[in-house]
Coordinates of C-alpha atoms and ligand atoms in Angstrom, one line a residue:
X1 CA 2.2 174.7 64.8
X2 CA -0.5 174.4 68.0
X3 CA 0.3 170.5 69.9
X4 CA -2.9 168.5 70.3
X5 CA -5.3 169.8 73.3
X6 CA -6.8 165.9 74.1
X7 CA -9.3 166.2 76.2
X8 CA -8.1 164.0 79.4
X9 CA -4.5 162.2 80.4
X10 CA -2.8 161.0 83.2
X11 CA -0.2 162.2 84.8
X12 CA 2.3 159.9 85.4
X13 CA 5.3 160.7 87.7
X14 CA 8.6 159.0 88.5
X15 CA 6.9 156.8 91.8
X16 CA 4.2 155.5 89.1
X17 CA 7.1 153.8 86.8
X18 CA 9.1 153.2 89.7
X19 CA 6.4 151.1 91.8
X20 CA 4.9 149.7 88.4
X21 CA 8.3 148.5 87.7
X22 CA 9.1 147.2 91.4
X23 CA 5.4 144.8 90.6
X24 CA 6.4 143.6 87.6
X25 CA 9.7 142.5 89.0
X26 CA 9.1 141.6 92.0
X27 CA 5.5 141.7 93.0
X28 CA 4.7 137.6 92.9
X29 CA 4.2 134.7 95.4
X30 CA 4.0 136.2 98.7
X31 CA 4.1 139.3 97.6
X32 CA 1.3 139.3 95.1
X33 CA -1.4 141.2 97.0
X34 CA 1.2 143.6 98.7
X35 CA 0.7 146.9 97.0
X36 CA -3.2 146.0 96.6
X37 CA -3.6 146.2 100.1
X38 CA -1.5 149.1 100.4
X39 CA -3.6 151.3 97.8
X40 CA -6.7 150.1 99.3
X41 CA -5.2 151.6 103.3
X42 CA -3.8 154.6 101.3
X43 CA -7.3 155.3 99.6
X44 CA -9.6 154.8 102.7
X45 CA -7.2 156.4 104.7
X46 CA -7.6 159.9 102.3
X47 CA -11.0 158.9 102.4
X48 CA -12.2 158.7 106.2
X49 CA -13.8 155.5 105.7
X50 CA -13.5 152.0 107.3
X51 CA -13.0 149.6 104.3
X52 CA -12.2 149.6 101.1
X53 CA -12.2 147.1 98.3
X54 CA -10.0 147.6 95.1
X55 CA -11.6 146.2 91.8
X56 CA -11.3 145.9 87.9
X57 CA -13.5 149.1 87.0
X58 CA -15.8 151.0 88.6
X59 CA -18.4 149.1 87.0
X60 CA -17.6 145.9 88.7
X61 CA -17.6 148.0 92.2
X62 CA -21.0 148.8 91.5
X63 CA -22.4 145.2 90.5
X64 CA -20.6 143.7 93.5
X65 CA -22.4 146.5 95.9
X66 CA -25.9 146.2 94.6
X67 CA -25.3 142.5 94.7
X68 CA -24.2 142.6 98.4
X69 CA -27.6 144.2 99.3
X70 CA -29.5 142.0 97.8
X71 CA -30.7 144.1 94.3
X72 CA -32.7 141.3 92.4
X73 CA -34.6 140.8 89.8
X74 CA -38.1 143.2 90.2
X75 CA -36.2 145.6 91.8
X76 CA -36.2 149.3 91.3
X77 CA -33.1 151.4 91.5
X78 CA -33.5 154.9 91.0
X79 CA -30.9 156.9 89.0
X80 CA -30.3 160.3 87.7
X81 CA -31.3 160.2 83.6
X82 CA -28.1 162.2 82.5
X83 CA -25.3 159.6 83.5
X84 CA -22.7 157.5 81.9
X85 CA -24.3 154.0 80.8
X86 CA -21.6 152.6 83.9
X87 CA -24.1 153.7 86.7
X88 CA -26.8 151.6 85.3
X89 CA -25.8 149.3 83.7
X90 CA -25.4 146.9 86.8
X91 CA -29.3 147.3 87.7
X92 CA -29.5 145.9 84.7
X93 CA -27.1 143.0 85.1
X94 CA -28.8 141.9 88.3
X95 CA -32.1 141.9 86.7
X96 CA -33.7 144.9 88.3
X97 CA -34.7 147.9 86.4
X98 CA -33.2 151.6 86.4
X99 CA -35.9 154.2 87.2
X100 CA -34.6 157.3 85.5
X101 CA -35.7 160.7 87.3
X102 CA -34.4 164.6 86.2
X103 CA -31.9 166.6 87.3
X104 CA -31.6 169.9 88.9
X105 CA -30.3 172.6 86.4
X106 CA -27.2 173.8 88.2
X107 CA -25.7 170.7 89.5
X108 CA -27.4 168.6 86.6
X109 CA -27.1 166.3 89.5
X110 CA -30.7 164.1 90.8
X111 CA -33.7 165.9 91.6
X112 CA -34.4 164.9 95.6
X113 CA -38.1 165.7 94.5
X114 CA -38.3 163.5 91.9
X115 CA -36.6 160.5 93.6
X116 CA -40.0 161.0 96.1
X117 CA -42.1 160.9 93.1
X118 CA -40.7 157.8 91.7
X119 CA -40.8 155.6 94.7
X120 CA -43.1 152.2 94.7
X121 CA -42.6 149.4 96.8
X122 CA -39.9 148.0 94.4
X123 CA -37.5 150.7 95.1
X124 CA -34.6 149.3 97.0
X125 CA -32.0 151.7 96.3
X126 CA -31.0 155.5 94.9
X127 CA -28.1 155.6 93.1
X128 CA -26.7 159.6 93.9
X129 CA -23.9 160.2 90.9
X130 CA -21.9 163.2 91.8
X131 CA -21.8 164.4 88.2
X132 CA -18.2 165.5 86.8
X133 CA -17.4 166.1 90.5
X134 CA -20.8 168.6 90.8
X135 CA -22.2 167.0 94.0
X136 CA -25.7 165.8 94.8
X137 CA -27.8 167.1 97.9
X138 CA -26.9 164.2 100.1
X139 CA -28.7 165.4 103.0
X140 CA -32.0 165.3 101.7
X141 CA -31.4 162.4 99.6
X142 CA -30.2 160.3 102.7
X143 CA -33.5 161.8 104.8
X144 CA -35.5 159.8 101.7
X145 CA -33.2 156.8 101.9
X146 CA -34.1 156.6 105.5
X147 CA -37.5 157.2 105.7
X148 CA -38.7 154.7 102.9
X149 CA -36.0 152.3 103.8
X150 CA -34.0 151.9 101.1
X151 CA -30.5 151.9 100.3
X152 CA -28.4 155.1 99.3
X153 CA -25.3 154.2 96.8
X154 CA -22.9 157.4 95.8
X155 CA -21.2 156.9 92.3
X156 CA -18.5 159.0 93.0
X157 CA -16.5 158.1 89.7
X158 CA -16.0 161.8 88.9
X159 CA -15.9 163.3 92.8
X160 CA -12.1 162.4 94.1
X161 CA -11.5 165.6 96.0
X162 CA -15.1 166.6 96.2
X163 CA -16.2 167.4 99.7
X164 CA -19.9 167.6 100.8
X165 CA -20.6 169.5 104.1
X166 CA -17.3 168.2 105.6
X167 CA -17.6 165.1 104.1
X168 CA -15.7 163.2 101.1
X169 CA -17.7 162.1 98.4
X170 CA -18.2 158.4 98.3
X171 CA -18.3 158.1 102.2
X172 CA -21.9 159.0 102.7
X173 CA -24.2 156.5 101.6
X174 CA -24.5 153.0 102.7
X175 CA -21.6 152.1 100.1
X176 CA -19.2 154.7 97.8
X177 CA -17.7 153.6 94.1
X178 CA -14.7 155.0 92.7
X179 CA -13.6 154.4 88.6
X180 CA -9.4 154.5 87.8
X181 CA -10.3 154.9 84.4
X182 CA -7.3 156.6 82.6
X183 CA -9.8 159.3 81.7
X184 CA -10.4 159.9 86.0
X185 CA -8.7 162.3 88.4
X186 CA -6.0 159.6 89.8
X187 CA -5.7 156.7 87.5
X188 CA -4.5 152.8 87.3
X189 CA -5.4 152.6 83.6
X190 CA -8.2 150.3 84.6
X191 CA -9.7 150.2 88.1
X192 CA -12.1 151.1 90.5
X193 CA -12.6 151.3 94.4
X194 CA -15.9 150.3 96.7
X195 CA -15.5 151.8 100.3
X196 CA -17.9 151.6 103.1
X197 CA -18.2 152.0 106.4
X198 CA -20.8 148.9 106.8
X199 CA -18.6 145.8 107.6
X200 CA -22.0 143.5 106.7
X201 CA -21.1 144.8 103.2
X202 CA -17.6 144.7 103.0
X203 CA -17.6 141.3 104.3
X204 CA -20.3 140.1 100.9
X205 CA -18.0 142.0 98.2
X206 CA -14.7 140.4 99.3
X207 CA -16.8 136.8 99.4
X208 CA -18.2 138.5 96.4
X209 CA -15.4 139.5 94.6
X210 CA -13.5 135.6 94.9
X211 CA -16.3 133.7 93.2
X212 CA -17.9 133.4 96.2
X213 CA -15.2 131.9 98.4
X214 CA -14.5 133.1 102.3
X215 CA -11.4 133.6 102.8
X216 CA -12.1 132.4 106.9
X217 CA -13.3 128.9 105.5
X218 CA -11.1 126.5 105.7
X219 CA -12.1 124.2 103.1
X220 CA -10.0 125.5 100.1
X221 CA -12.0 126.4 96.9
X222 CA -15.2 126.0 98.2
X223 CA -17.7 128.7 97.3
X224 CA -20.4 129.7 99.5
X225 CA -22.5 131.7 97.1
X226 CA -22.3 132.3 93.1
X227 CA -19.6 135.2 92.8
X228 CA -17.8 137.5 90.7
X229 CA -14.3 138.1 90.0
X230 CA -13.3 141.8 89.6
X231 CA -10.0 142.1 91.0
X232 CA -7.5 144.4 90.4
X233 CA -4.0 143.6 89.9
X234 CA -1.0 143.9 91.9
X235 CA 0.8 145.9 89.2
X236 CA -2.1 148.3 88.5
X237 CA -2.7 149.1 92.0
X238 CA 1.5 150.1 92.1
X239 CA 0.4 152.8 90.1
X240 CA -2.3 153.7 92.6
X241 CA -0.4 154.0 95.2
X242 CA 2.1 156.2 93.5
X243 CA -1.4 158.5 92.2
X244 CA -2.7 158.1 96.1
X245 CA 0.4 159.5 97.4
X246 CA 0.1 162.9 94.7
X247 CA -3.9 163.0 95.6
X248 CA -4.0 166.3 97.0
X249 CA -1.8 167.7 94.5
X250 CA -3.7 166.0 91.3
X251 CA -7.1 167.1 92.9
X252 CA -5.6 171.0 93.1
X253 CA -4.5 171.3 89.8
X254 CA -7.9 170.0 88.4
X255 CA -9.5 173.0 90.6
X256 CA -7.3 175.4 89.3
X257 CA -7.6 174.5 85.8
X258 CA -11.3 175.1 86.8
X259 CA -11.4 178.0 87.6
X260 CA -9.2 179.3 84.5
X261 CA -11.9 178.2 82.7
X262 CA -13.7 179.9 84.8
X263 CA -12.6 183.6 85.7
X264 CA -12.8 183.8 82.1
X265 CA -16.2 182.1 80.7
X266 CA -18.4 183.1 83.7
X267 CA -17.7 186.9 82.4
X268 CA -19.3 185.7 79.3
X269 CA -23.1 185.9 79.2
X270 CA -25.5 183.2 78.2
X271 CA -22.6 180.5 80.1
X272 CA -23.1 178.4 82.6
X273 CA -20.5 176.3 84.6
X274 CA -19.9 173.6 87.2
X275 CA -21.7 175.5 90.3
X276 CA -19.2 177.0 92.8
X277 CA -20.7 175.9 96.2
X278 CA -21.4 178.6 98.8
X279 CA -21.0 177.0 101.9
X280 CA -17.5 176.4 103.5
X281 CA -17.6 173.2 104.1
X282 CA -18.2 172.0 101.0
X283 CA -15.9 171.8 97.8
X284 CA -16.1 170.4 94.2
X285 CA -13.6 168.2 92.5
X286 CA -13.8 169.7 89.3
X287 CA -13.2 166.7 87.3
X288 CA -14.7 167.8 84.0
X289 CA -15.0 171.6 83.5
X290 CA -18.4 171.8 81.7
X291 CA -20.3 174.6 79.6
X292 CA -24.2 174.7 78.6
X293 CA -25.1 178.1 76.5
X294 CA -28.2 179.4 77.2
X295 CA -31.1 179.6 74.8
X296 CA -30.6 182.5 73.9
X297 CA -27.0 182.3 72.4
X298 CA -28.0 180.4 68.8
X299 CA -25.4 177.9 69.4
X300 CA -24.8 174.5 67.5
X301 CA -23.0 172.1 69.4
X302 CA -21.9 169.9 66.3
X303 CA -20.4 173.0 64.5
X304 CA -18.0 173.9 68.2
X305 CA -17.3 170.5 68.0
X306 CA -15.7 171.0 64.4
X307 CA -14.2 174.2 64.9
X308 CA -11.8 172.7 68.1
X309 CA -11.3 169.9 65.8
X310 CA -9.9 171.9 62.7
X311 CA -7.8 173.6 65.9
X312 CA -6.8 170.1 67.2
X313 CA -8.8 170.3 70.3
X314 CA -10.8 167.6 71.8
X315 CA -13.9 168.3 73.7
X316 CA -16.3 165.8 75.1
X317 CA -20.3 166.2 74.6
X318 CA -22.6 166.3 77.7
X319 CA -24.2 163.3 78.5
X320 CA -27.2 162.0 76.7
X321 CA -30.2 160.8 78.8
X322 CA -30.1 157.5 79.6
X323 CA -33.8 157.1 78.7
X324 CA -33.0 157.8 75.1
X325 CA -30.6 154.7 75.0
X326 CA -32.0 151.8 72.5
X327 CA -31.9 149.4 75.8
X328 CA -33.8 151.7 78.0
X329 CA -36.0 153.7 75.6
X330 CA -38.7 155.0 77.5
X331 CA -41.2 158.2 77.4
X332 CA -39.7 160.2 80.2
X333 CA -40.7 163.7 81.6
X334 CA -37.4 164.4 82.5
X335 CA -37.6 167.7 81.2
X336 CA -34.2 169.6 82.8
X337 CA -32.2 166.3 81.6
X338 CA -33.5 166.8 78.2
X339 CA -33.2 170.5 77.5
X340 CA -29.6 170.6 78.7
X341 CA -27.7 168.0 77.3
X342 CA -27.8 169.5 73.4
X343 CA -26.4 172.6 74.7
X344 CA -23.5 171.5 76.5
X345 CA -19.5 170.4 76.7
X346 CA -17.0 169.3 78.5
X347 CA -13.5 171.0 78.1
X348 CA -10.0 169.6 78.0
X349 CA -8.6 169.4 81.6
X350 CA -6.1 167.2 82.2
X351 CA -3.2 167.9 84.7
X352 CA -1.1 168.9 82.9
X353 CA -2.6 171.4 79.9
X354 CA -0.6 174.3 80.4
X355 CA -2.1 178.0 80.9
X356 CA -1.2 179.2 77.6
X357 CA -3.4 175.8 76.0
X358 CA -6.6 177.2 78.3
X359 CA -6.1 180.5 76.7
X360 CA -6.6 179.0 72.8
X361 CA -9.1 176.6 74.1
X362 CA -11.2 180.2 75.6
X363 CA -10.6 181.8 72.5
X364 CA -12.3 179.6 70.7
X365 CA -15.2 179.4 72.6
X366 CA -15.8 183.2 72.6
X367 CA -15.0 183.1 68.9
X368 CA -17.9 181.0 68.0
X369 CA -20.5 183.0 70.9
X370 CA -19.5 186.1 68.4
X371 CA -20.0 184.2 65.3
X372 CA -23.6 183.1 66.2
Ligands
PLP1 C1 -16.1 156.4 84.6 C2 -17.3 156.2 85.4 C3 -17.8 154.9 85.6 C4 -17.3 153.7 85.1 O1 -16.0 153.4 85.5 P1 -15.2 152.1 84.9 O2 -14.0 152.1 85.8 O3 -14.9 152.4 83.5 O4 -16.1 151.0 85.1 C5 -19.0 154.8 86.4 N1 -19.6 155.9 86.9 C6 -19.2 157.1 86.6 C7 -19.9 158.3 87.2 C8 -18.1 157.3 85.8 O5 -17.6 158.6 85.6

């Protein structure tokens, strides 16, 4: 009898319990922010960046950053089409509206081309998602963010252990978010990180992030501005200290499961992967193997689907285009974003799927190519 194949866990180690435990015990009164601080120096610190900001999801980091710079209502914010709702949905929440632009085929990350093309005078930011750890061409995208202005956010949700030209994902742009999602490379269950190296920033989310209170203020509970309140808590961010201190293991073993995948599938034609990058300095993350068939393998993405379930496999589908969505529906020539996203899958890659799991889950795959 095969064991389930899911398609993402966490790995949870002894320090994880252990720190989770010590929180729960003893993590109150004075010591109620103590390992919140702690993961936020450990994560900046494997970052290279000058502040970081732990928060409830990913999501929250995001509405707390475009708030901080001022997003408002009339705004434009453009965005890749093929994303999770997450990287959107805060335009949304601050009243400004998501400009959805294509992708490039082998990163099925944004189009720098078509960020150009979309710009009005109500742009006032690009969100760059570095899609399941594929990266986006920062370079040119920060060249546009400079010239017109406006502000460059990375989503780097899916990119821990990415590395662009030398540099980590998520500590490029003006501001970098981070998700701790238990689906995500390291993990709190729930969470999310914003890091920057702009103190004017970092200064508005933790004002931000307490309803609006300053912590240098001495008049207690007095709120400066209308806030938020997406903090994390002390006993989730024990866990992320523990996953902080594994980071460069958990970010390996995603790579090597990878490439697995890989050595195998790219033999096979009509496949494509996650791109490996060419140049030295930079590195992918790997966080969600992915496969698109080509055209001309007659392949029916529903039908995989129920094959790995009748072999209790789980696989995720690619993205849909945002534009698609019933809150967003909108004519888009975003012709990449729609061609690809009916073709393609994401395989099971957590930690710790063993080799001999990777083998049925490639069988399978080659099993249905023949078939068609
Ligand atoms: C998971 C994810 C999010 C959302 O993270 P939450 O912590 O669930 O809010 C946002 N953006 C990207 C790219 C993600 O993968």
């Amino acid at each position: 009898m095969n064991t389930k194949i899911y398609y993402t866990k966490p790995s949870i180690a002894m320090d994880e319990v252990k720190y989770a435990t010590d929180a729960a015990k003893n993590g109150w009164g004075d010591k109620c922010y103590d390992y919140i601080h702690k993961f936020e120096k450990l994560f900046k610190n494997h970052l290279g960046v000058k502040y970081s900001i732990a928060t409830s999801s990913c999501t929250g980091a995001l509405h707390m950053g475009l708030s901080a710079l001022g997003i408002k209502t009339g705004d434009e914010v453009i965005i890749a089409d093929i994303n999770w709702i997450a990287s959107a949905a805060p335009i949304t929440y601050l009243g400004a509206k998501p400009v959805f632009v294509d992708i490039l085929p082998d990163t099925w990350c944004i189009d720098p081309e078509k960020i150009e093309a979309a710009i009005t005078p109500k742009t006032k930011a690009i969100i760059a998602v570095h899609l399941y750890g594929n990266l986006c061409e920062m370079d040119e995208i920060m060249a546009i963010g400079r010239k017109h202005n406006i502000s460059v956010i990375e989503d780097a949700a899916e990119a821990l252990g990415s590395i662009y030209k030398g540099k980590k994902a998520g500590s490029i742009g003006d501001f970098g978010v981070f998700s701790f999602h238990g689906t995500k490379t390291i993990t709190t269950g729930e969470g999310g990180m914003l890091v920057t190296n702009r103190v004017d920033i970092y200064d508005t989310v933790q004002i931000l992030n307490s309803h609006g209170r300053n912590s240098k203020n001495p008049r207690q509970f007095w709120c400066e501005m209308l806030g938020f309140k997406y903090k994390i808590s002390n006993i989730q961010a024990a866990i992320g200290c523990a996953q902080v201190e594994r980071i460069d293991e958990l970010i390996e073993r995603k790579r090597e499961i990878f490439f697995l995948y890989h050595n195998y599938l790219s033999r096979i034609s009509g496949i494509q992967m996650n791109p490996i990058p060419d140049d030295a300095e930079t590195r992918y993350g790997y966080w969600m193997p992915t496969i698109i068939f080509d055209k001309t393998i007659n392949f029916d993405r529903e039908k995989l689907l129920e094959v790995f379930r009748q072999n209790d496999i789980d696989a995720r589908v690619f993205f849909y285009p945002l534009s698609m969505m019933p809150m967003f529906k909108e004519e888009r020539e975003n012709v990449v974003s729609y061609d690809i996203y009916t073709r393609a899958i994401n395989l099971p890659s957590y930690h710790d799927l063993k080799e001999t799991e990777i083998n049925r889950v490639k069988k399978i795959i080659s099993s249905v190519i023949q078939r068609s």
